[in-house]
Amino acid sequence: MADNPNSDTSNLEVNHEKFKQTQDQMETIAAEIRQEQALTSDLMPVSQLRVKANYEAGSNFDKGVSILEQDYQGVRTIRGDGNCYYRAFLYSLCEKLFQADKDELTRIQNFAKNSAQKVVKEGGYDETAIEIFHESLVDLITSIVDKSSTQQAIHKELLEENSTSDYCTWYMRVLSGTQLKAEPDRFLPYLEDAYVDVHVYCQKAVEPMGQECTMVTCLALAEAFEVKVAIVYLDGHDIPSNNKLSTHQFGPDNAKTCLTLLYRPGHYDILYPK
Amino acid sequence: MVAHSLAAAKRLRKELQNLQRHKDEDDDICLIPDSDNVLKWAALIRGPKDTPYEGGVFHLSIVCGTEYPLAPPTMTFVTKVFHPNVHFRTGDICLDILKKEWSPAWGLQAACRAILALLSAPDADSPLNCDAGNMIRGGDDIAFQSMARMYTVENANFLRWPTKEDREEALAS
């Protein structure tokens, strides 16, 4: 190839053209998702999962939904834009705060308030960069704690594009990143092979919006908030003989707040236990 | 409740304040806000040492949407530059942190710093300027260096690097 520069040039141009086409296509898909999926949906019956995803009758997914129907009264779907775990965590946390006792409310509120200092000091984030995002989360949580917002008002606020939901979602990324950076030796072995440094991992895989989270970041966010996150797997695997879907739990066992999320390959939604 | 539609302006004013506080630092980047529109900026950057861009002063245009800083600013070279990752005609820049690796943790100053790093370390595998990319990929570094040098001399020698007073005045708006 090297001795025929012309063909190399045209190859490069073809490659570039293909790259651009792929990029355009991805942007079109992203725009469609924005159009069709709310940031956070209304509460739906679990059976809707089957309808929306068009699971084949008798498939492991179909059977899995039947099992979910026994234990869960509903599901709230989250937009599939690569931010779903963080957004699901945020929404579910807000809902739980409406039922939380005073101690837990105070604890979470204080954590949010004091977190700015923590992410600057321990996470190495620039104060200017995080400020409006931190304020957005504190305002949101404070409006729940001091009862100036109803649950309905919060739901509506979190539906707005380029607003509270996105701002807080990015701040969730910063909190996850800070947690990872606080214990690099503990988390490093769990990062994908390509990463040799927690800081680089955060910069490339945690901080940019739209980058899907991995197990490590799920864990980090649960630990940052000291809440328990139970993740139920509807992943098409054979149903175990005990007729339960496999579930993983992160975060402290004695946590007062427990969020339940549904995992389907590449995506997270919120589950509502009966 | 935060008015998020104003978040871009708020954040950019904050960045401006920081620049005013640290106006003596980072002598290779000079950010100039548009006096009428806080979402529009210009930047002058100095070609890095030991590159064919050394000695040149390059003008960048910066436009932030109302989704900034959640979405990246649009940054383009106004000064013509011969570089594999800069479109020769439009000045578009192919840099991951200005696209899918952007995060609000970056800011205008940091983005300019990343562009300086790109000038020092061209990535021939994702070229916007195929001629420049091919020279590097083909191992003809002399050709690339002399072309880039020629365009630097031809296009990037007209702007005077702003003095301390110029900078103060530009940021005073």
Tab-separated table of C-alpha atoms in Angstrom:
chain	number	residue	atom	x	y	z
A	1	MET	CA	0.000	0.000	0.000
A	2	ALA	CA	2.728	2.425	0.989
A	3	ASP	CA	4.220	2.482	-2.504
A	4	ASN	CA	0.935	3.486	-4.051
A	5	PRO	CA	0.053	6.720	-2.325
A	6	ASN	CA	-2.933	7.380	-4.578
A	7	SER	CA	-4.826	4.302	-3.594
A	8	ASP	CA	-3.988	5.007	0.034
A	9	THR	CA	-5.415	8.502	-0.317
A	10	SER	CA	-8.655	7.240	-1.787
A	11	ASN	CA	-8.832	4.570	0.918
A	12	LEU	CA	-8.452	7.184	3.569
A	13	GLU	CA	-11.107	9.306	1.971
A	14	VAL	CA	-13.430	6.338	1.692
A	15	ASN	CA	-12.721	5.510	5.328
A	16	HIS	CA	-13.394	9.044	6.340
A	17	GLU	CA	-16.629	9.087	4.336
A	18	LYS	CA	-17.707	5.815	5.984
A	19	PHE	CA	-16.771	7.157	9.385
A	20	LYS	CA	-18.870	10.252	8.750
A	21	GLN	CA	-21.799	8.152	7.568
A	22	THR	CA	-21.620	5.993	10.683
A	23	GLN	CA	-21.475	9.100	12.798
A	24	ASP	CA	-24.459	10.658	11.024
A	25	GLN	CA	-26.379	7.430	11.458
A	26	MET	CA	-25.601	7.335	15.172
A	27	GLU	CA	-26.749	10.919	15.529
A	28	THR	CA	-30.006	10.061	13.759
A	29	ILE	CA	-30.582	7.143	16.134
A	30	ALA	CA	-29.806	9.350	19.128
A	31	ALA	CA	-32.283	11.952	17.883
A	32	GLU	CA	-34.951	9.269	17.460
A	33	ILE	CA	-34.365	8.019	20.990
A	34	ARG	CA	-34.712	11.579	22.308
A	35	GLN	CA	-37.940	11.945	20.372
A	36	GLU	CA	-39.505	8.637	21.383
A	37	GLN	CA	-38.314	7.971	24.923
A	38	ALA	CA	-38.964	10.201	27.910
A	39	LEU	CA	-35.976	10.759	30.193
A	40	THR	CA	-37.996	8.873	32.802
A	41	SER	CA	-41.314	7.243	31.856
A	42	ASP	CA	-44.546	7.017	33.814
A	43	LEU	CA	-44.931	4.042	36.113
A	44	MET	CA	-46.073	1.022	34.061
A	45	PRO	CA	-47.147	-2.525	34.831
A	46	VAL	CA	-44.265	-4.996	34.529
A	47	SER	CA	-46.076	-6.774	31.684
A	48	GLN	CA	-45.438	-3.697	29.531
A	49	LEU	CA	-41.793	-4.810	29.311
A	50	ARG	CA	-42.952	-7.766	27.255
A	51	VAL	CA	-45.108	-5.602	24.995
A	52	LYS	CA	-42.562	-2.842	24.417
A	53	ALA	CA	-39.617	-5.101	23.717
A	54	ASN	CA	-41.719	-7.585	21.760
A	55	TYR	CA	-40.257	-10.611	23.549
A	56	GLU	CA	-40.958	-13.864	21.811
A	57	ALA	CA	-43.472	-15.997	23.712
A	58	GLY	CA	-41.706	-18.753	25.639
A	59	SER	CA	-38.264	-17.110	25.384
A	60	ASN	CA	-36.167	-16.643	28.507
A	61	PHE	CA	-36.977	-12.923	28.418
A	62	ASP	CA	-40.701	-13.675	28.255
A	63	LYS	CA	-40.420	-16.133	31.156
A	64	GLY	CA	-38.304	-13.620	33.047
A	65	VAL	CA	-41.037	-10.988	32.792
A	66	SER	CA	-43.540	-13.479	34.259
A	67	ILE	CA	-41.237	-14.004	37.219
A	68	LEU	CA	-40.840	-10.251	37.680
A	69	GLU	CA	-44.620	-9.885	37.724
A	70	GLN	CA	-44.792	-12.040	40.865
A	71	ASP	CA	-42.517	-9.791	42.912
A	72	TYR	CA	-42.794	-6.350	41.347
A	73	GLN	CA	-45.793	-4.138	40.876
A	74	GLY	CA	-44.332	-1.840	38.287
A	75	VAL	CA	-41.444	-0.562	36.245
A	76	ARG	CA	-40.335	2.899	35.141
A	77	THR	CA	-38.235	2.944	31.998
A	78	ILE	CA	-35.294	5.283	31.497
A	79	ARG	CA	-34.139	6.765	28.207
A	80	GLY	CA	-31.533	4.567	26.516
A	81	ASP	CA	-28.956	7.271	25.948
A	82	GLY	CA	-26.002	5.796	27.802
A	83	ASN	CA	-26.868	7.682	30.987
A	84	CYS	CA	-29.546	5.245	32.169
A	85	TYR	CA	-27.858	3.894	35.298
A	86	TYR	CA	-27.036	7.329	36.665
A	87	ARG	CA	-30.447	8.697	35.722
A	88	ALA	CA	-32.286	5.692	37.175
A	89	PHE	CA	-30.275	6.045	40.373
A	90	LEU	CA	-31.114	9.746	40.599
A	91	TYR	CA	-34.836	9.319	39.970
A	92	SER	CA	-35.199	6.350	42.274
A	93	LEU	CA	-33.251	8.112	45.029
A	94	CYS	CA	-35.592	11.117	44.812
A	95	GLU	CA	-38.626	8.848	45.111
A	96	LYS	CA	-37.170	7.071	48.124
A	97	LEU	CA	-36.492	10.392	49.816
A	98	PHE	CA	-40.235	11.073	49.847
A	99	GLN	CA	-40.608	8.040	52.130
A	100	ALA	CA	-37.357	8.408	54.081
A	101	ASP	CA	-37.176	9.184	57.795
A	102	LYS	CA	-35.710	12.421	59.065
A	103	ASP	CA	-32.243	11.021	59.811
A	104	GLU	CA	-31.864	9.617	56.344
A	105	LEU	CA	-33.107	12.831	54.736
A	106	THR	CA	-30.604	14.860	56.724
A	107	ARG	CA	-27.824	12.432	55.915
A	108	ILE	CA	-28.428	12.519	52.159
A	109	GLN	CA	-28.933	16.282	52.151
A	110	ASN	CA	-25.678	16.828	54.025
A	111	PHE	CA	-23.859	14.431	51.766
A	112	ALA	CA	-25.044	16.356	48.712
A	113	LYS	CA	-24.173	19.715	50.231
A	114	ASN	CA	-20.705	18.686	51.390
A	115	SER	CA	-19.911	16.747	48.253
A	116	ALA	CA	-18.681	19.810	46.338
A	117	GLN	CA	-15.675	20.075	48.607
A	118	LYS	CA	-15.073	16.350	48.356
A	119	VAL	CA	-15.111	16.160	44.557
A	120	VAL	CA	-12.764	19.140	44.309
A	121	LYS	CA	-10.362	17.874	46.962
A	122	GLU	CA	-10.468	14.136	46.436
A	123	GLY	CA	-11.657	13.899	42.841
A	124	GLY	CA	-9.483	16.717	41.544
A	125	TYR	CA	-12.432	18.375	39.784
A	126	ASP	CA	-12.356	22.073	39.086
A	127	GLU	CA	-14.718	24.072	41.262
A	128	THR	CA	-15.906	26.188	38.336
A	129	ALA	CA	-16.637	23.049	36.335
A	130	ILE	CA	-18.788	21.326	38.937
A	131	GLU	CA	-20.509	24.281	40.572
A	132	ILE	CA	-23.769	24.533	38.598
A	133	PHE	CA	-24.155	20.747	38.653
A	134	HIS	CA	-23.649	20.543	42.380
A	135	GLU	CA	-26.157	23.346	42.935
A	136	SER	CA	-28.665	21.535	40.760
A	137	LEU	CA	-28.493	18.379	42.901
A	138	VAL	CA	-28.583	20.287	46.197
A	139	ASP	CA	-31.599	22.313	45.027
A	140	LEU	CA	-33.395	19.164	43.941
A	141	ILE	CA	-32.789	17.300	47.190
A	142	THR	CA	-33.524	20.353	49.326
A	143	SER	CA	-36.858	20.865	47.590
A	144	ILE	CA	-37.799	17.316	48.619
A	145	VAL	CA	-36.456	17.600	52.160
A	146	ASP	CA	-38.168	20.884	52.952
A	147	LYS	CA	-41.315	19.698	51.157
A	148	SER	CA	-41.416	22.655	48.779
A	149	SER	CA	-41.884	20.204	45.882
A	150	THR	CA	-44.441	17.434	45.534
A	151	GLN	CA	-43.523	14.090	44.039
A	152	GLN	CA	-45.488	15.068	40.952
A	153	ALA	CA	-43.577	18.332	40.604
A	154	ILE	CA	-40.268	16.487	40.869
A	155	HIS	CA	-41.393	13.993	38.240
A	156	LYS	CA	-42.228	16.855	35.922
A	157	GLU	CA	-38.981	18.684	36.613
A	158	LEU	CA	-36.979	15.545	35.848
A	159	LEU	CA	-38.683	15.239	32.458
A	160	GLU	CA	-37.298	18.517	31.167
A	161	GLU	CA	-34.607	18.263	28.530
A	162	ASN	CA	-31.209	19.843	29.166
A	163	SER	CA	-32.252	20.585	32.695
A	164	THR	CA	-32.271	19.153	36.221
A	165	SER	CA	-32.187	15.495	35.148
A	166	ASP	CA	-29.153	15.943	32.877
A	167	TYR	CA	-27.374	18.278	35.279
A	168	CYS	CA	-27.790	15.940	38.221
A	169	THR	CA	-26.979	12.923	36.071
A	170	TRP	CA	-23.630	14.437	35.200
A	171	TYR	CA	-22.982	15.193	38.838
A	172	MET	CA	-23.673	11.510	39.605
A	173	ARG	CA	-20.841	10.764	37.188
A	174	VAL	CA	-18.568	13.131	39.092
A	175	LEU	CA	-19.481	11.479	42.395
A	176	SER	CA	-18.761	8.029	40.918
A	177	GLY	CA	-15.467	9.280	39.551
A	178	THR	CA	-14.484	10.748	42.897
A	179	GLN	CA	-15.233	7.451	44.614
A	180	LEU	CA	-13.087	5.559	42.092
A	181	LYS	CA	-10.214	8.017	42.441
A	182	ALA	CA	-10.322	7.709	46.233
A	183	GLU	CA	-9.407	4.012	46.044
A	184	PRO	CA	-7.576	3.505	42.751
A	185	ASP	CA	-5.819	0.317	43.849
A	186	ARG	CA	-9.074	-1.319	44.818
A	187	PHE	CA	-10.894	-0.479	41.586
A	188	LEU	CA	-8.112	-0.710	39.006
A	189	PRO	CA	-8.214	-4.523	38.664
A	190	TYR	CA	-11.889	-4.324	37.668
A	191	LEU	CA	-11.502	-1.825	34.856
A	192	GLU	CA	-11.566	-3.012	31.266
A	193	ASP	CA	-8.166	-4.132	30.017
A	194	ALA	CA	-7.540	-1.022	27.984
A	195	TYR	CA	-7.285	1.127	31.099
A	196	VAL	CA	-4.193	1.304	33.245
A	197	ASP	CA	-5.116	4.376	35.215
A	198	VAL	CA	-8.276	5.289	37.145
A	199	HIS	CA	-7.968	8.970	36.192
A	200	VAL	CA	-7.862	8.163	32.490
A	201	TYR	CA	-10.765	5.766	32.939
A	202	CYS	CA	-12.826	8.493	34.611
A	203	GLN	CA	-11.951	10.989	31.908
A	204	LYS	CA	-12.895	8.683	29.065
A	205	ALA	CA	-15.570	6.374	30.435
A	206	VAL	CA	-17.213	8.082	33.423
A	207	GLU	CA	-17.197	11.851	32.904
A	208	PRO	CA	-18.460	12.146	29.305
A	209	MET	CA	-22.275	12.054	29.105
A	210	GLY	CA	-23.595	9.072	27.180
A	211	GLN	CA	-20.821	6.704	28.267
A	212	GLU	CA	-22.506	3.630	29.715
A	213	CYS	CA	-21.570	2.643	33.204
A	214	THR	CA	-19.904	-0.600	34.150
A	215	MET	CA	-20.193	-2.680	37.325
A	216	VAL	CA	-17.393	-0.688	38.881
A	217	THR	CA	-19.166	2.631	38.441
A	218	CYS	CA	-22.469	1.149	39.665
A	219	LEU	CA	-20.717	0.065	42.810
A	220	ALA	CA	-18.893	3.367	43.203
A	221	LEU	CA	-22.076	5.445	43.059
A	222	ALA	CA	-23.895	3.229	45.581
A	223	GLU	CA	-20.940	3.501	47.941
A	224	ALA	CA	-20.649	7.253	47.459
A	225	PHE	CA	-24.261	7.754	48.619
A	226	GLU	CA	-24.090	4.872	51.097
A	227	VAL	CA	-27.304	3.457	49.733
A	228	LYS	CA	-28.029	-0.104	48.712
A	229	VAL	CA	-28.685	-0.834	45.051
A	230	ALA	CA	-30.236	-4.176	44.103
A	231	ILE	CA	-29.969	-5.008	40.423
A	232	VAL	CA	-32.273	-7.680	39.000
A	233	TYR	CA	-31.049	-9.316	35.798
A	234	LEU	CA	-33.439	-9.909	32.926
A	235	ASP	CA	-30.706	-10.942	30.539
A	236	GLY	CA	-32.049	-13.905	28.594
A	237	HIS	CA	-30.170	-16.527	30.604
A	238	ASP	CA	-31.946	-19.767	31.505
A	239	ILE	CA	-34.258	-19.325	34.464
A	240	PRO	CA	-32.746	-20.939	37.599
A	241	SER	CA	-34.635	-23.817	39.197
A	242	ASN	CA	-35.729	-21.663	42.167
A	243	ASN	CA	-37.685	-19.545	39.694
A	244	LYS	CA	-35.944	-16.298	40.688
A	245	LEU	CA	-33.969	-13.966	38.478
A	246	SER	CA	-30.405	-13.422	39.594
A	247	THR	CA	-29.892	-10.292	41.656
A	248	HIS	CA	-26.744	-8.422	42.676
A	249	GLN	CA	-26.507	-5.971	45.529
A	250	PHE	CA	-24.102	-3.099	45.933
A	251	GLY	CA	-23.502	-0.703	48.750
A	252	PRO	CA	-23.645	-1.112	52.537
A	253	ASP	CA	-25.917	-3.911	53.815
A	254	ASN	CA	-27.343	-1.833	56.628
A	255	ALA	CA	-28.279	1.082	54.366
A	256	LYS	CA	-31.708	2.582	55.079
A	257	THR	CA	-32.337	3.424	51.452
A	258	CYS	CA	-32.524	0.625	48.934
A	259	LEU	CA	-32.981	1.232	45.210
A	260	THR	CA	-34.106	-1.613	42.955
A	261	LEU	CA	-33.088	-1.479	39.327
A	262	LEU	CA	-33.772	-3.793	36.427
A	263	TYR	CA	-30.882	-4.722	34.160
A	264	ARG	CA	-31.429	-5.769	30.576
A	265	PRO	CA	-28.379	-6.094	28.313
A	266	GLY	CA	-26.904	-2.612	28.071
A	267	HIS	CA	-29.735	-0.894	29.924
A	268	TYR	CA	-31.153	-0.047	33.367
A	269	ASP	CA	-34.721	0.781	34.457
A	270	ILE	CA	-36.378	1.202	37.861
A	271	LEU	CA	-38.351	-1.625	39.502
A	272	TYR	CA	-41.057	-1.235	42.171
A	273	PRO	CA	-41.290	-4.139	44.622
A	274	LYS	CA	-44.754	-5.191	45.781
B	1	MET	CA	-34.769	25.853	40.971
B	2	VAL	CA	-31.856	26.638	38.698
B	3	ALA	CA	-32.809	28.204	35.402
B	4	HIS	CA	-30.859	25.802	33.256
B	5	SER	CA	-31.374	27.825	30.114
B	6	LEU	CA	-29.097	30.394	31.718
B	7	ALA	CA	-26.583	27.819	32.869
B	8	ALA	CA	-24.329	28.273	29.839
B	9	ALA	CA	-24.040	32.014	30.405
B	10	LYS	CA	-23.511	31.512	34.125
B	11	ARG	CA	-20.767	28.962	33.605
B	12	LEU	CA	-19.018	31.078	30.935
B	13	ARG	CA	-19.070	34.140	33.186
B	14	LYS	CA	-17.437	31.990	35.837
B	15	GLU	CA	-14.791	30.882	33.371
B	16	LEU	CA	-14.222	34.525	32.464
B	17	GLN	CA	-13.755	35.443	36.123
B	18	ASN	CA	-11.174	32.686	36.452
B	19	LEU	CA	-9.328	33.970	33.407
B	20	GLN	CA	-9.304	37.455	34.895
B	21	ARG	CA	-7.885	36.096	38.136
B	22	HIS	CA	-5.198	34.062	36.417
B	23	LYS	CA	-4.452	36.304	33.476
B	24	ASP	CA	-0.720	35.975	33.929
B	25	GLU	CA	-0.705	32.208	33.498
B	26	ASP	CA	-0.889	29.986	30.437
B	27	ASP	CA	0.960	32.240	28.124
B	28	ASP	CA	0.270	30.164	25.031
B	29	ILE	CA	-3.497	30.646	25.166
B	30	CYS	CA	-5.380	33.924	25.053
B	31	LEU	CA	-9.167	33.714	25.292
B	32	ILE	CA	-11.171	36.743	24.209
B	33	PRO	CA	-14.884	36.970	25.004
B	34	ASP	CA	-17.230	38.622	22.521
B	35	SER	CA	-18.366	41.828	24.167
B	36	ASP	CA	-21.973	41.381	22.945
B	37	ASN	CA	-22.524	37.676	23.336
B	38	VAL	CA	-21.207	35.623	26.233
B	39	LEU	CA	-21.633	32.410	24.197
B	40	LYS	CA	-19.137	33.558	21.570
B	41	TRP	CA	-15.391	33.688	22.078
B	42	ALA	CA	-12.196	33.863	20.126
B	43	ALA	CA	-8.897	32.343	21.126
B	44	LEU	CA	-5.346	32.949	20.059
B	45	ILE	CA	-2.936	30.101	20.562
B	46	ARG	CA	0.781	30.007	20.022
B	47	GLY	CA	2.242	27.225	17.891
B	48	PRO	CA	4.075	24.830	20.246
B	49	LYS	CA	7.883	24.693	20.339
B	50	ASP	CA	9.636	22.072	18.222
B	51	THR	CA	6.687	21.743	15.876
B	52	PRO	CA	6.268	23.230	12.398
B	53	TYR	CA	3.753	25.590	14.007
B	54	GLU	CA	6.326	27.240	16.273
B	55	GLY	CA	6.312	31.015	16.050
B	56	GLY	CA	2.808	31.129	14.559
B	57	VAL	CA	-0.203	32.734	16.219
B	58	PHE	CA	-3.410	30.870	15.379
B	59	HIS	CA	-6.899	32.294	15.654
B	60	LEU	CA	-9.701	29.950	16.805
B	61	SER	CA	-13.402	30.698	16.780
B	62	ILE	CA	-15.461	29.327	19.679
B	63	VAL	CA	-19.245	29.103	19.760
B	64	CYS	CA	-21.075	27.633	22.750
B	65	GLY	CA	-24.673	26.461	22.422
B	66	THR	CA	-27.199	26.952	25.218
B	67	GLU	CA	-26.523	23.309	26.155
B	68	TYR	CA	-22.940	24.216	27.071
B	69	PRO	CA	-21.276	22.917	29.240
B	70	LEU	CA	-23.234	19.655	28.901
B	71	ALA	CA	-22.475	19.788	25.180
B	72	PRO	CA	-19.037	20.783	23.841
B	73	PRO	CA	-18.291	24.171	22.316
B	74	THR	CA	-17.820	24.309	18.536
B	75	MET	CA	-14.202	25.252	17.952
B	76	THR	CA	-12.675	25.879	14.547
B	77	PHE	CA	-9.409	27.230	13.230
B	78	VAL	CA	-9.858	30.603	11.542
B	79	THR	CA	-6.181	30.697	10.637
B	80	LYS	CA	-5.369	28.196	7.907
B	81	VAL	CA	-3.345	25.323	9.270
B	82	PHE	CA	-1.875	22.211	7.664
B	83	HIS	CA	-2.506	19.405	10.133
B	84	PRO	CA	-4.006	15.918	9.680
B	85	ASN	CA	-6.797	16.547	12.183
B	86	VAL	CA	-7.839	19.978	10.984
B	87	HIS	CA	-9.946	20.419	7.862
B	88	PHE	CA	-7.857	22.523	5.514
B	89	ARG	CA	-10.765	24.503	4.084
B	90	THR	CA	-13.264	24.762	6.957
B	91	GLY	CA	-10.905	24.707	9.940
B	92	ASP	CA	-12.998	21.944	11.614
B	93	ILE	CA	-11.061	20.086	14.276
B	94	CYS	CA	-11.209	16.325	14.810
B	95	LEU	CA	-10.515	15.905	18.500
B	96	ASP	CA	-12.305	13.374	20.708
B	97	ILE	CA	-12.712	15.727	23.645
B	98	LEU	CA	-14.629	18.133	21.410
B	99	LYS	CA	-16.964	15.282	20.424
B	100	LYS	CA	-17.910	12.154	22.297
B	101	GLU	CA	-15.314	12.433	25.045
B	102	TRP	CA	-16.381	15.959	25.973
B	103	SER	CA	-17.467	16.452	29.548
B	104	PRO	CA	-18.352	19.568	31.524
B	105	ALA	CA	-15.160	18.963	33.499
B	106	TRP	CA	-13.399	20.555	30.557
B	107	GLY	CA	-13.748	24.259	29.889
B	108	LEU	CA	-12.658	26.640	27.160
B	109	GLN	CA	-9.152	26.976	28.539
B	110	ALA	CA	-8.685	23.215	28.872
B	111	ALA	CA	-10.113	22.668	25.382
B	112	CYS	CA	-7.555	25.133	23.981
B	113	ARG	CA	-4.838	23.266	25.828
B	114	ALA	CA	-6.025	20.031	24.202
B	115	ILE	CA	-5.818	21.706	20.792
B	116	LEU	CA	-2.239	22.757	21.534
B	117	ALA	CA	-1.490	19.151	22.453
B	118	LEU	CA	-3.055	18.059	19.156
B	119	LEU	CA	-0.728	20.432	17.270
B	120	SER	CA	2.210	18.766	19.007
B	121	ALA	CA	0.934	15.234	18.472
B	122	PRO	CA	-1.001	14.823	15.210
B	123	ASP	CA	-3.073	11.659	14.889
B	124	ALA	CA	-2.655	10.501	11.297
B	125	ASP	CA	-5.195	7.712	11.693
B	126	SER	CA	-8.262	9.910	11.891
B	127	PRO	CA	-7.439	12.562	9.327
B	128	LEU	CA	-9.613	15.451	8.219
B	129	ASN	CA	-6.743	16.530	5.996
B	130	CYS	CA	-5.870	13.377	4.061
B	131	ASP	CA	-2.772	14.859	2.419
B	132	ALA	CA	-1.259	15.653	5.782
B	133	GLY	CA	-2.367	12.277	7.151
B	134	ASN	CA	-0.821	10.401	4.231
B	135	MET	CA	2.518	12.131	4.543
B	136	ILE	CA	2.805	11.048	8.158
B	137	ARG	CA	1.428	7.567	7.551
B	138	GLY	CA	3.740	7.108	4.603
B	139	GLY	CA	6.688	8.021	6.824
B	140	ASP	CA	7.477	11.170	4.849
B	141	ASP	CA	7.948	13.388	7.838
B	142	ILE	CA	10.097	15.880	5.930
B	143	ALA	CA	7.265	16.540	3.480
B	144	PHE	CA	4.745	16.989	6.296
B	145	GLN	CA	7.015	19.242	8.329
B	146	SER	CA	7.876	21.475	5.387
B	147	MET	CA	4.269	21.808	4.197
B	148	ALA	CA	3.045	22.590	7.723
B	149	ARG	CA	5.911	25.028	8.161
B	150	MET	CA	5.170	26.741	4.868
B	151	TYR	CA	1.517	27.274	5.777
B	152	THR	CA	2.502	28.535	9.216
B	153	VAL	CA	4.802	31.117	7.672
B	154	GLU	CA	2.210	32.008	5.071
B	155	ASN	CA	-0.850	32.262	7.328
B	156	ALA	CA	0.056	32.462	10.992
B	157	ASN	CA	2.529	35.312	10.987
B	158	PHE	CA	0.140	38.221	10.918
B	159	LEU	CA	-1.271	38.311	14.415
B	160	ARG	CA	0.807	39.917	17.125
B	161	TRP	CA	0.801	37.979	20.375
B	162	PRO	CA	-1.271	40.114	22.770
B	163	THR	CA	0.597	41.951	25.479
B	164	LYS	CA	-0.423	41.794	29.112
B	165	GLU	CA	-2.300	45.068	28.655
B	166	ASP	CA	-4.126	43.730	25.592
B	167	ARG	CA	-5.239	40.719	27.604
B	168	GLU	CA	-6.449	42.801	30.493
B	169	GLU	CA	-8.445	44.943	28.154
B	170	ALA	CA	-9.943	41.957	26.321
B	171	LEU	CA	-11.063	40.356	29.570
B	172	ALA	CA	-12.299	43.557	31.172
B	173	SER	CA	-15.662	43.563	29.350
